[in-house]
Short mmCIF file of N, CA, C and O in Angstrom, two decimals:
data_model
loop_
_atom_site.label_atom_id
_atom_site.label_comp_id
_atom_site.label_asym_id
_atom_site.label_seq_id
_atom_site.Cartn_x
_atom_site.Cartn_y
_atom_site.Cartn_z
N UNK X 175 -8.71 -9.54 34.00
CA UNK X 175 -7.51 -8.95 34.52
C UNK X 175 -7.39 -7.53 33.96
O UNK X 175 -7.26 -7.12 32.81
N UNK X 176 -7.45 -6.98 35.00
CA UNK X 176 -6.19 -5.23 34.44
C UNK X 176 -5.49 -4.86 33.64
O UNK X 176 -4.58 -5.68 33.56
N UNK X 177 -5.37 -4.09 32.96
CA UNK X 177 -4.33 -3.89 32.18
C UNK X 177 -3.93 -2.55 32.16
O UNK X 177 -4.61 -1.57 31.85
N UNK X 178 -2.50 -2.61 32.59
CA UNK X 178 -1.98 -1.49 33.19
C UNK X 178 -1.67 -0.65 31.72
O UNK X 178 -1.35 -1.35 30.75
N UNK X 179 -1.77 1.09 31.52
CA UNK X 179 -1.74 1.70 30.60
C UNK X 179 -1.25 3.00 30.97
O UNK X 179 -1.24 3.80 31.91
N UNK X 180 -0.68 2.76 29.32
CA UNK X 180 0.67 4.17 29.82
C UNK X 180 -0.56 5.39 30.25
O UNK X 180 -1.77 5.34 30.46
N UNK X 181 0.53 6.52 30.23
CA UNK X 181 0.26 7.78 30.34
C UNK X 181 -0.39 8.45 29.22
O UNK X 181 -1.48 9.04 29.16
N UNK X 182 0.52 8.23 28.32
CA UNK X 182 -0.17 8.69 27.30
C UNK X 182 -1.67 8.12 26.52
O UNK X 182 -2.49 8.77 25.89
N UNK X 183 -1.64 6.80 26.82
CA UNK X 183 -3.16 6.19 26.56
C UNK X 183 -4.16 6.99 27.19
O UNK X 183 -5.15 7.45 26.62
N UNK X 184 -3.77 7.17 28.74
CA UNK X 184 -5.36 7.27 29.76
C UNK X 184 -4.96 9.10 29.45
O UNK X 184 -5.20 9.72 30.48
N UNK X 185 -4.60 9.72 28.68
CA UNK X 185 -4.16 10.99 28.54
C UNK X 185 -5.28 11.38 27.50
O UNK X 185 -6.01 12.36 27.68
N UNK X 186 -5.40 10.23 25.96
CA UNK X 186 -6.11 10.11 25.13
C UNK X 186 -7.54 10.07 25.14
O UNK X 186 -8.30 10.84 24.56
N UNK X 187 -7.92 8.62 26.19
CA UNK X 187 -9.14 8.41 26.64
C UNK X 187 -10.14 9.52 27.34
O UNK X 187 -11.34 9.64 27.09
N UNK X 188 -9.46 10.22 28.18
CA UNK X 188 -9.95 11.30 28.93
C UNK X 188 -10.54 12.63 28.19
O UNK X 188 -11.26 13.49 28.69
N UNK X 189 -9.87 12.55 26.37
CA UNK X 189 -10.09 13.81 25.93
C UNK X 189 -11.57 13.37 24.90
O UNK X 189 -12.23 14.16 24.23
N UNK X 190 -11.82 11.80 25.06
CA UNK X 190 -13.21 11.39 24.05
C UNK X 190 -14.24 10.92 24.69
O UNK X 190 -14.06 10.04 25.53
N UNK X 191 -15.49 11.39 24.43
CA UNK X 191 -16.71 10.91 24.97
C UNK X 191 -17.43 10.09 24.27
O UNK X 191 -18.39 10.36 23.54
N UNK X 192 -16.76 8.67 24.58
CA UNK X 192 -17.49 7.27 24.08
C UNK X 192 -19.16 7.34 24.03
O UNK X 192 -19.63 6.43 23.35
N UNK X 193 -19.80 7.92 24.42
CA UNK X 193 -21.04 7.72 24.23
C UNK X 193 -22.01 8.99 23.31
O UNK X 193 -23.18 9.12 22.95
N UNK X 194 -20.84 9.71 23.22
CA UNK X 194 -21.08 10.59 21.91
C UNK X 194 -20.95 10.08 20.52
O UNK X 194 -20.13 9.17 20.34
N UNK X 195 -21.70 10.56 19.45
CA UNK X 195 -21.50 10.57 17.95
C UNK X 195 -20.45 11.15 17.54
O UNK X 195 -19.77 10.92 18.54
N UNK X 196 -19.80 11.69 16.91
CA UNK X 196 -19.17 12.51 16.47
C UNK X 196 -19.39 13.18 15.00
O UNK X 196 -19.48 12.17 14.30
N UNK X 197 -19.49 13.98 14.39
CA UNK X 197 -19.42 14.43 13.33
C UNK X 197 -18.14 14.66 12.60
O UNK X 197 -17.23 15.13 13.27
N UNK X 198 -17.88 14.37 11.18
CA UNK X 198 -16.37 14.12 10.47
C UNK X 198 -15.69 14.95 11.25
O UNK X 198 -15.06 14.59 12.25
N UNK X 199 -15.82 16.44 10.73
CA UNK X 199 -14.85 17.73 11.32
C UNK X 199 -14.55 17.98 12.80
O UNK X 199 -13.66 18.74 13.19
N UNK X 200 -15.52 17.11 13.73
CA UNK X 200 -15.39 17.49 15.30
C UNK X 200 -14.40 15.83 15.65
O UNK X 200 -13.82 15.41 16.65
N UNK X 201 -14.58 15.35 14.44
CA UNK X 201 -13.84 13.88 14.89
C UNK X 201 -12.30 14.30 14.89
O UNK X 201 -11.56 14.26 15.87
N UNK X 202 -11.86 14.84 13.21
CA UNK X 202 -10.70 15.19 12.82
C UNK X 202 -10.27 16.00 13.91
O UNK X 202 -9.35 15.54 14.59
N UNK X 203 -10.77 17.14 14.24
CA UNK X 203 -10.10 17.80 15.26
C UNK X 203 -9.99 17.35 16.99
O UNK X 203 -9.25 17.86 17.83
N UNK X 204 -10.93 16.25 17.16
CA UNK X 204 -10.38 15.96 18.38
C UNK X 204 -9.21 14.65 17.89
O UNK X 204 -8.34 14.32 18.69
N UNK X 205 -9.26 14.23 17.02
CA UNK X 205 -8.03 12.97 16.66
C UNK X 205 -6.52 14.22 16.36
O UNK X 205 -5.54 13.97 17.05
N UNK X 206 -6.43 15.15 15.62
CA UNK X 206 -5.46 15.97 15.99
C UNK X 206 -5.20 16.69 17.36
O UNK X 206 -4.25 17.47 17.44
N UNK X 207 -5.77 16.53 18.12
CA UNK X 207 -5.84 17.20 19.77
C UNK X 207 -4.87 15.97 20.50
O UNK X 207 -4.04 16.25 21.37
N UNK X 208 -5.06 14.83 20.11
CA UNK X 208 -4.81 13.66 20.79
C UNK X 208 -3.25 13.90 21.15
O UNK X 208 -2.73 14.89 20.64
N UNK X 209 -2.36 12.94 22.12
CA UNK X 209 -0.82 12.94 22.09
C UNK X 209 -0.41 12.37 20.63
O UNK X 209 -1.26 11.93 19.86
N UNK X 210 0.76 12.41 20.38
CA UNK X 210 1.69 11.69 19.24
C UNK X 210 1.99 10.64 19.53
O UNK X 210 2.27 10.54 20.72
N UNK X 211 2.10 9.47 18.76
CA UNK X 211 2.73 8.46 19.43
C UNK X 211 3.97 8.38 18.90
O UNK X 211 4.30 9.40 18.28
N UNK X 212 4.82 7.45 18.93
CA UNK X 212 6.01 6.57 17.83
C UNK X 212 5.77 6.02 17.17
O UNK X 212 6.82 5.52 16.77
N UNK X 213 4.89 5.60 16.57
CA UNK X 213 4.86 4.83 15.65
C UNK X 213 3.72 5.46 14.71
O UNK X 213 2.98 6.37 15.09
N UNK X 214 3.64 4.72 13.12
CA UNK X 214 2.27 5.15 12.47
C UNK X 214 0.77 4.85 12.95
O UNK X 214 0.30 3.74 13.15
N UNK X 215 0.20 5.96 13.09
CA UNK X 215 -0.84 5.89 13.90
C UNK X 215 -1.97 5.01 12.35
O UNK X 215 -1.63 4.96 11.17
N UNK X 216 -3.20 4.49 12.92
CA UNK X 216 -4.31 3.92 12.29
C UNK X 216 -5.63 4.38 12.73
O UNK X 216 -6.07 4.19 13.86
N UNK X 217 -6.34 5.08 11.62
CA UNK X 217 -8.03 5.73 12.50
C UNK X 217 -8.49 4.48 12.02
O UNK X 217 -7.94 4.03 11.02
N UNK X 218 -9.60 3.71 12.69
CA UNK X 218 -10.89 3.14 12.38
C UNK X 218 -12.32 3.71 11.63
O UNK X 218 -13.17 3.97 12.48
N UNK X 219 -12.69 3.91 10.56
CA UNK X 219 -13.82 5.11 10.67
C UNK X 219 -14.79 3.54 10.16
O UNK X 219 -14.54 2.46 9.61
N UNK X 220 -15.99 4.27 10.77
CA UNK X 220 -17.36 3.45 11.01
C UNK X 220 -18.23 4.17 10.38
O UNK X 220 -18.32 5.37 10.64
N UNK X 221 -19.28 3.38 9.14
CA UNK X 221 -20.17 4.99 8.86
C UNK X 221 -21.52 3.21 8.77
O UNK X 221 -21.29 2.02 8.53
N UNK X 222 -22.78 3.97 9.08
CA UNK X 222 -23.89 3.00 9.48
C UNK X 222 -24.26 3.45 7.73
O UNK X 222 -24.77 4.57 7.79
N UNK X 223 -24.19 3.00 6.28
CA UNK X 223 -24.70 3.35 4.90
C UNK X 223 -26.13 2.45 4.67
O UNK X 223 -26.41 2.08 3.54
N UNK X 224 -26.99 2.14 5.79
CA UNK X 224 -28.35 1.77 5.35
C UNK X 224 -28.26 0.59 3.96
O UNK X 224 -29.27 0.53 3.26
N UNK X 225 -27.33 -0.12 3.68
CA UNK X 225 -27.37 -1.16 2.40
C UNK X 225 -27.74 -2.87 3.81
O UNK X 225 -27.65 -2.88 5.03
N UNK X 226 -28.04 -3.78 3.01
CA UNK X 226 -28.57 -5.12 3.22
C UNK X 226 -27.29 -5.60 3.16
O UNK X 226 -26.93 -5.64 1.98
N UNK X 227 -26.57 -5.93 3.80
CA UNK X 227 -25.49 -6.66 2.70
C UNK X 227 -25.81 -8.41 2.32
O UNK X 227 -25.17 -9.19 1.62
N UNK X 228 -26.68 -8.55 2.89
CA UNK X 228 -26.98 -10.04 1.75
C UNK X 228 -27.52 -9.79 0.36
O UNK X 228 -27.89 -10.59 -0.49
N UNK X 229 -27.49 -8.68 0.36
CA UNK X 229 -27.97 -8.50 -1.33
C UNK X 229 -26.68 -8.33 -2.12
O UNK X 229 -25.58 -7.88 -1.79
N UNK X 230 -27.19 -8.86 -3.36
CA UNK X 230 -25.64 -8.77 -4.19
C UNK X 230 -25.43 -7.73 -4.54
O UNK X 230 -24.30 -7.26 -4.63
N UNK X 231 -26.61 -7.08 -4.86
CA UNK X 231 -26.38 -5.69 -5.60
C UNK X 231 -26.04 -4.73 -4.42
O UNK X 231 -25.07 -4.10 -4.85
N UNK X 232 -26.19 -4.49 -3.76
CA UNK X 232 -25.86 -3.46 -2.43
C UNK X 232 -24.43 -3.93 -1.90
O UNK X 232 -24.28 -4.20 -0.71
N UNK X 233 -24.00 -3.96 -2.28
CA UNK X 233 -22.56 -4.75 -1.57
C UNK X 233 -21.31 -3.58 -1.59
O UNK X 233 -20.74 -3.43 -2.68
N UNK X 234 -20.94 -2.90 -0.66
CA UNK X 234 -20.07 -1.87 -0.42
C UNK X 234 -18.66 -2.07 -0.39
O UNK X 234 -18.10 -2.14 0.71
N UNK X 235 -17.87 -2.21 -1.64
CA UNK X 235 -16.29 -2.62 -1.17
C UNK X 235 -15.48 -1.35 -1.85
O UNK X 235 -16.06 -0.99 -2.87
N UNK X 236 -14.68 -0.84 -1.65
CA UNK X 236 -13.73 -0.30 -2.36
C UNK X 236 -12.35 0.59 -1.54
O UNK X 236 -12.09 0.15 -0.42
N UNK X 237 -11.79 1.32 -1.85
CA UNK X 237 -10.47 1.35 -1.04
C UNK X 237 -10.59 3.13 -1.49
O UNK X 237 -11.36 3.66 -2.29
N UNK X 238 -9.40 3.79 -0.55
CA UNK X 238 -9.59 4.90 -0.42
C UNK X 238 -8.20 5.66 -0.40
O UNK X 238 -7.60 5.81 0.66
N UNK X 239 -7.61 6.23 -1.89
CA UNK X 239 -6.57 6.76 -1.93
C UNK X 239 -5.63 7.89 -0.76
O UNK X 239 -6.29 8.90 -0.50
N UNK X 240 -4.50 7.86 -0.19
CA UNK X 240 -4.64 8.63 0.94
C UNK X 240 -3.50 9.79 0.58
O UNK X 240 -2.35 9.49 0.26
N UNK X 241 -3.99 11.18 0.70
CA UNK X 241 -3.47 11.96 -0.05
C UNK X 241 -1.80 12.22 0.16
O UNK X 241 -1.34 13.25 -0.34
N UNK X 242 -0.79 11.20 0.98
CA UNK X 242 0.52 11.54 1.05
C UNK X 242 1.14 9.96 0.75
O UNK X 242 2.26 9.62 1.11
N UNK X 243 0.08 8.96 -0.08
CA UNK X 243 -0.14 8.04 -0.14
C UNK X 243 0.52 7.15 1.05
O UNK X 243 0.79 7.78 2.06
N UNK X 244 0.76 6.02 1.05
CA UNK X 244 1.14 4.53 2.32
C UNK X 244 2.16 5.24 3.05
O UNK X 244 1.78 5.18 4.22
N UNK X 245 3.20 5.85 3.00
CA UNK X 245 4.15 6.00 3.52
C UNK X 245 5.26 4.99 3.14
O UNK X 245 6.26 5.07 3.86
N UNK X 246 5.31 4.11 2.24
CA UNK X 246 5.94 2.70 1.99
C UNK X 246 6.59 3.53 0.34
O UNK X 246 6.01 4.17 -0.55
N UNK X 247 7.89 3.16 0.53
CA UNK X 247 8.60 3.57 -0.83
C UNK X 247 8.29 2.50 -1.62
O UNK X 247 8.35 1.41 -1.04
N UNK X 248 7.97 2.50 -2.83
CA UNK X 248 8.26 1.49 -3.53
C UNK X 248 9.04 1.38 -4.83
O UNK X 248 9.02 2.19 -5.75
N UNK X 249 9.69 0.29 -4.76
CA UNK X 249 10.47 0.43 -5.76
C UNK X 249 10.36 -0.48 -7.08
O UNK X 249 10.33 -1.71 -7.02
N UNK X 250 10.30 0.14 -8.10
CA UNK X 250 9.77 -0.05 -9.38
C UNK X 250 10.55 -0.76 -10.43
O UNK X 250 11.12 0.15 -11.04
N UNK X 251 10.83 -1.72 -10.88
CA UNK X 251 11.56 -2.42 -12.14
C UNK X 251 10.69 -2.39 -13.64
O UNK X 251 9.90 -3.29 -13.95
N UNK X 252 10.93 -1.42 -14.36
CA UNK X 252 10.46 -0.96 -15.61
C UNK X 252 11.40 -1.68 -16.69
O UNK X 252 12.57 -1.31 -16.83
N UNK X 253 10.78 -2.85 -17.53
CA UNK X 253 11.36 -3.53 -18.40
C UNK X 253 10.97 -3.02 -19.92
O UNK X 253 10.00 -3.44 -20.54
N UNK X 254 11.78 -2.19 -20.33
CA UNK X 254 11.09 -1.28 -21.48
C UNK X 254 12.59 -0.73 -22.44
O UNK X 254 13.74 -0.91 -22.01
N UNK X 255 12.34 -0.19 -23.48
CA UNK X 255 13.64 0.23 -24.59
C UNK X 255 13.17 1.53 -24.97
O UNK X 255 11.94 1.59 -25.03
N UNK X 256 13.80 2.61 -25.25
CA UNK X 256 13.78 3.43 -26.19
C UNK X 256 13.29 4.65 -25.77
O UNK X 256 14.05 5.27 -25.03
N UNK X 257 12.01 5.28 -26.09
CA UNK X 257 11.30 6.42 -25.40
C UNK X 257 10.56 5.76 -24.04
O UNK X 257 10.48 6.36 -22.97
N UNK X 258 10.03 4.39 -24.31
CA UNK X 258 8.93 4.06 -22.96
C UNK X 258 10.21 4.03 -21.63
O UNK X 258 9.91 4.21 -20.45
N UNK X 259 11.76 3.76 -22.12
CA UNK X 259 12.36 3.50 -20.80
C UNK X 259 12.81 5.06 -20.46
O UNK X 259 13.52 5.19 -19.47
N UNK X 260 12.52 6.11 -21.10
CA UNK X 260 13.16 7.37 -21.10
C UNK X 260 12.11 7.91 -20.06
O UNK X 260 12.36 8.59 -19.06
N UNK X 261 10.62 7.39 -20.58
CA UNK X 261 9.32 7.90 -19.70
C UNK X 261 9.25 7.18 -18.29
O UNK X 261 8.82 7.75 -17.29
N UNK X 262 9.71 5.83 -18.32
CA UNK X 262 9.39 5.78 -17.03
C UNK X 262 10.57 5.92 -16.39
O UNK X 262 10.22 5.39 -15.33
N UNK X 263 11.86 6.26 -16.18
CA UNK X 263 12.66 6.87 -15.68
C UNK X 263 12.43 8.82 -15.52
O UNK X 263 13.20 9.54 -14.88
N UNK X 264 11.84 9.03 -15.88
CA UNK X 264 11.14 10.49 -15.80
C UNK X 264 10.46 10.60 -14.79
O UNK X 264 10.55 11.48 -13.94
N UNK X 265 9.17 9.00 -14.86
CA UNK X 265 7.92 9.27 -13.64
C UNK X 265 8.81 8.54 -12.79
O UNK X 265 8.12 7.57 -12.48
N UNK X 266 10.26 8.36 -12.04
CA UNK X 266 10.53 7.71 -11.09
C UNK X 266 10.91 6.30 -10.61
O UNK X 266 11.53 6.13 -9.56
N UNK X 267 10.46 5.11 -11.56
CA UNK X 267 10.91 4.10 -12.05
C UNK X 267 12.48 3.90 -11.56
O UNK X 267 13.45 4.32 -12.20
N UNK X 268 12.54 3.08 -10.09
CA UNK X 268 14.05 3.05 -9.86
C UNK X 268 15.11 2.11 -10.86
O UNK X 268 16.33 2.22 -10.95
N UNK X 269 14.43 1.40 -11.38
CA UNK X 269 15.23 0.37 -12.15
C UNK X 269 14.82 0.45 -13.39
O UNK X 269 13.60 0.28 -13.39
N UNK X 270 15.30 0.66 -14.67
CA UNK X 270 14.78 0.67 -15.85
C UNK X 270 15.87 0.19 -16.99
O UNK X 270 16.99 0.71 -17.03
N UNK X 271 15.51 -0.73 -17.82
CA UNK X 271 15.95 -1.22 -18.64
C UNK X 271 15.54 -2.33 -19.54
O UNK X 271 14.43 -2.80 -19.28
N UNK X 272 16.05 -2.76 -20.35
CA UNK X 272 15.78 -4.32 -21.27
C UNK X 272 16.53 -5.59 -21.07
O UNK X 272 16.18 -6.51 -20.34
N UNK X 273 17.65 -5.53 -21.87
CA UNK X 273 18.28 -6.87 -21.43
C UNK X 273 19.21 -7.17 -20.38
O UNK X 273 19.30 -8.26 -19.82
N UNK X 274 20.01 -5.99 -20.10
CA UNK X 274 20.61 -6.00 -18.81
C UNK X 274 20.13 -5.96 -17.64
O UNK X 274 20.78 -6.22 -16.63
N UNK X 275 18.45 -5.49 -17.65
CA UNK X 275 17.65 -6.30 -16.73
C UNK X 275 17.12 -7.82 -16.63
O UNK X 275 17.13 -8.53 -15.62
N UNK X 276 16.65 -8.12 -17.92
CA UNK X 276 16.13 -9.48 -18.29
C UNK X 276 17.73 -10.12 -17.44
O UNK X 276 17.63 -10.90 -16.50
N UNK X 277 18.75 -9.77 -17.81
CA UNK X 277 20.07 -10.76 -17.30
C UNK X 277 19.81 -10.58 -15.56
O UNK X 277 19.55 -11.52 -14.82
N UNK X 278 19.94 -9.25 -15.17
CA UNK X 278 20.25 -9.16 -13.29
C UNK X 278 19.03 -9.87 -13.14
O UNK X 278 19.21 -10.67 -12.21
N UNK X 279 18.02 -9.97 -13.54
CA UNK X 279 16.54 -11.12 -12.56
C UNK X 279 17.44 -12.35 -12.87
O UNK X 279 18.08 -12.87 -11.95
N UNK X 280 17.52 -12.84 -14.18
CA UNK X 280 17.92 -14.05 -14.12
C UNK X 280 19.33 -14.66 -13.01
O UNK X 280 19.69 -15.65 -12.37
N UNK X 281 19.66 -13.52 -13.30
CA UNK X 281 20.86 -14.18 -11.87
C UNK X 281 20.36 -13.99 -10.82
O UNK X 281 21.21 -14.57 -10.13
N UNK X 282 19.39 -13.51 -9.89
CA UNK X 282 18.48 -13.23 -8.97
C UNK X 282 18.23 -12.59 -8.69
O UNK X 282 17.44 -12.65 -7.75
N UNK X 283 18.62 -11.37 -9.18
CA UNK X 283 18.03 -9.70 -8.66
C UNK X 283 16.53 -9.91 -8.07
O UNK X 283 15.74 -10.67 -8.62
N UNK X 284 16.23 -9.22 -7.00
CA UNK X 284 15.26 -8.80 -6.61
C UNK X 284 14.77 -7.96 -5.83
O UNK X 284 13.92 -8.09 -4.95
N UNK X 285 15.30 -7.13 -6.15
CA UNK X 285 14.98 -6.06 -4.86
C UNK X 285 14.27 -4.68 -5.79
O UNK X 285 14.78 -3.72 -6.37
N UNK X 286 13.26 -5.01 -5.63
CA UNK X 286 11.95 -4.95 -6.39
C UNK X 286 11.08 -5.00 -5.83
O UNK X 286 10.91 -6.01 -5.15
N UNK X 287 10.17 -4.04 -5.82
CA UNK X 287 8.64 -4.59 -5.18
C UNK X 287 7.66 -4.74 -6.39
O UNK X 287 6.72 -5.52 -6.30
N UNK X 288 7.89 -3.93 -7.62
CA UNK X 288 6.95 -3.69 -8.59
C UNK X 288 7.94 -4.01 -10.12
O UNK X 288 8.99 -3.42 -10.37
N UNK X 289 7.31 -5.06 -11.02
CA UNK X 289 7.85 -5.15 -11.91
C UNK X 289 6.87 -5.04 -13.21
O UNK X 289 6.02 -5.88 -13.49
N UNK X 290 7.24 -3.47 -14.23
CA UNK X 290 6.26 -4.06 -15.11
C UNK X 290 7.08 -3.84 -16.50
O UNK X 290 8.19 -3.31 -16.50
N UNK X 291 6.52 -4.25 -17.54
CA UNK X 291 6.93 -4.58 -19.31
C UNK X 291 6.16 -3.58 -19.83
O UNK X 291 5.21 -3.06 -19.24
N UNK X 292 6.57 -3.32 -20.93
CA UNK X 292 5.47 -2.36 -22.13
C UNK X 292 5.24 -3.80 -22.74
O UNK X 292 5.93 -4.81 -22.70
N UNK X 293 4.10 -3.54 -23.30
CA UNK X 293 3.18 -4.65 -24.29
C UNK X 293 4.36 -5.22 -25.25
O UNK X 293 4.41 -6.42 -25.49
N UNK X 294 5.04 -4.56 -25.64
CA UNK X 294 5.73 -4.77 -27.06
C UNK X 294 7.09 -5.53 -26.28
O UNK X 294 8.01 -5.96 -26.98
N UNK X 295 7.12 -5.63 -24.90
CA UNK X 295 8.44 -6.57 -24.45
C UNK X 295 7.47 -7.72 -23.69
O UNK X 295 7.75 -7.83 -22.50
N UNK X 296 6.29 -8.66 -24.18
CA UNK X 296 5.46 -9.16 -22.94
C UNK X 296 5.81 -10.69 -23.40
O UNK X 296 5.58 -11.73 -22.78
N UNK X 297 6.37 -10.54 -24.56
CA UNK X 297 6.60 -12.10 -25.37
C UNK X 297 7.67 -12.71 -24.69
O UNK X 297 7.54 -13.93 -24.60
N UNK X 298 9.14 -12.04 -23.95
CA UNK X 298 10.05 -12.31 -23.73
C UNK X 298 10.27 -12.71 -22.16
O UNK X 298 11.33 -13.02 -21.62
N UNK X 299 8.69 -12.58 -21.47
CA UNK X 299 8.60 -13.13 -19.84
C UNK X 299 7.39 -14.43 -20.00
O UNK X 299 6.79 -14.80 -18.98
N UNK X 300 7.19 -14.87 -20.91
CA UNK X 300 6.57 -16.27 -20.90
C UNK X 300 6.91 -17.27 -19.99
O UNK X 300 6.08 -18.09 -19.58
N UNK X 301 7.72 -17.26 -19.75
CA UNK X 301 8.40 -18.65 -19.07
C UNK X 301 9.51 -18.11 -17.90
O UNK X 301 10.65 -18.41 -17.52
N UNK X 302 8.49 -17.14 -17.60
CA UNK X 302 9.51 -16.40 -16.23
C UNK X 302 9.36 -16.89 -14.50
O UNK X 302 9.77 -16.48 -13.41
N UNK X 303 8.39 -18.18 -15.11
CA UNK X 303 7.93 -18.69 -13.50
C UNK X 303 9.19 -19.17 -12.32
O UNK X 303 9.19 -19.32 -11.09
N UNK X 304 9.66 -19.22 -12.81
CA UNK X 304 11.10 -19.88 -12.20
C UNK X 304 12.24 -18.51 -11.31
O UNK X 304 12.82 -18.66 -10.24
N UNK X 305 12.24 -17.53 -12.02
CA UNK X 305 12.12 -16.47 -11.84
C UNK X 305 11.86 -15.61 -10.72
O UNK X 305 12.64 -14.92 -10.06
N UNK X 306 10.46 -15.81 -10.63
CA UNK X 306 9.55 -14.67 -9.90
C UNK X 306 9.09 -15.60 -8.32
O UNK X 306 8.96 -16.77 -7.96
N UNK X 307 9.01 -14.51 -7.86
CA UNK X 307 8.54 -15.54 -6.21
C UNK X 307 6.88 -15.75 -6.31
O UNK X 307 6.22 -14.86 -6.84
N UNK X 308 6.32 -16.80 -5.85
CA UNK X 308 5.35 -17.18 -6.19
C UNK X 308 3.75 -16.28 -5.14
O UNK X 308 3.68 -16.52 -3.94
N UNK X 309 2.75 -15.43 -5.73
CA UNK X 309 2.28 -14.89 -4.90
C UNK X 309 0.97 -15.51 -4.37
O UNK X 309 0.28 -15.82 -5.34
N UNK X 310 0.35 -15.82 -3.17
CA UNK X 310 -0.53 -16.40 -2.81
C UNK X 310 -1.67 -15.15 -2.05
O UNK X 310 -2.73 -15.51 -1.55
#
């Protein structure tokens, strides 16, 4: 079956030659040529790196920092006292504190995406399973 497609799709298609290679810099500039959409756009990039991958040692994984990073705010719960809660309220850390945090989780705070301790507070989340939502 057909599938009927906007304007702006068959607008896109028309400006790439599928049976061409492309080179990085002629890629980037025809992917900036393209329309805008609404929403966050996603490139696919494909590179052929000559490895086996049934070999263990050749095995290609790793991730790729993106320089205006995710676009996703995140928000930080820094469980710390003294100078370490002074520092991470400096680097941005929306939530920072000790026991008046240890208290808002326990009543259920969570609106949190990232929660971390300095070493010297790590004794006092032992038994925080009850707590925390469980991650799979």
């Amino acid at each position: 079956m057909q599938r009927n497609r906007s304007k702006r799709y068959r607008a896109a298609v028309g400006q790439v030659d599928r049976t061409k290679a492309y080179n990085l810099p002629d890629a980037v500039s025809a992917l900036k040529k393209m329309p805008s959409t609404k929403f966050d756009q996603t490139v696919t990039v494909s590179c052929r790196l000559g490895v086996d991958p049934k070999q263990s040692d050749q095995m290609v994984r790793g991730t790729c920092p993106l320089p205006h990073g995710s676009g996703k705010q995140v928000r930080v719960l820094v469980f710390a006292e003294g100078q370490a809660a002074k520092a991470a309220k400096d680097v941005g850390a929306e939530f920072v504190g000790m026991k008046d945090m240890i208290q808002k989780c326990q009543e259920g705070f969570q609106d949190f995406d990232v929660a971390i301790a300095t070493p010297r507070q790590w004794r006092k989340f032992e038994n925080w399973e009850r707590y925390l939502d469980r991650v799979d």
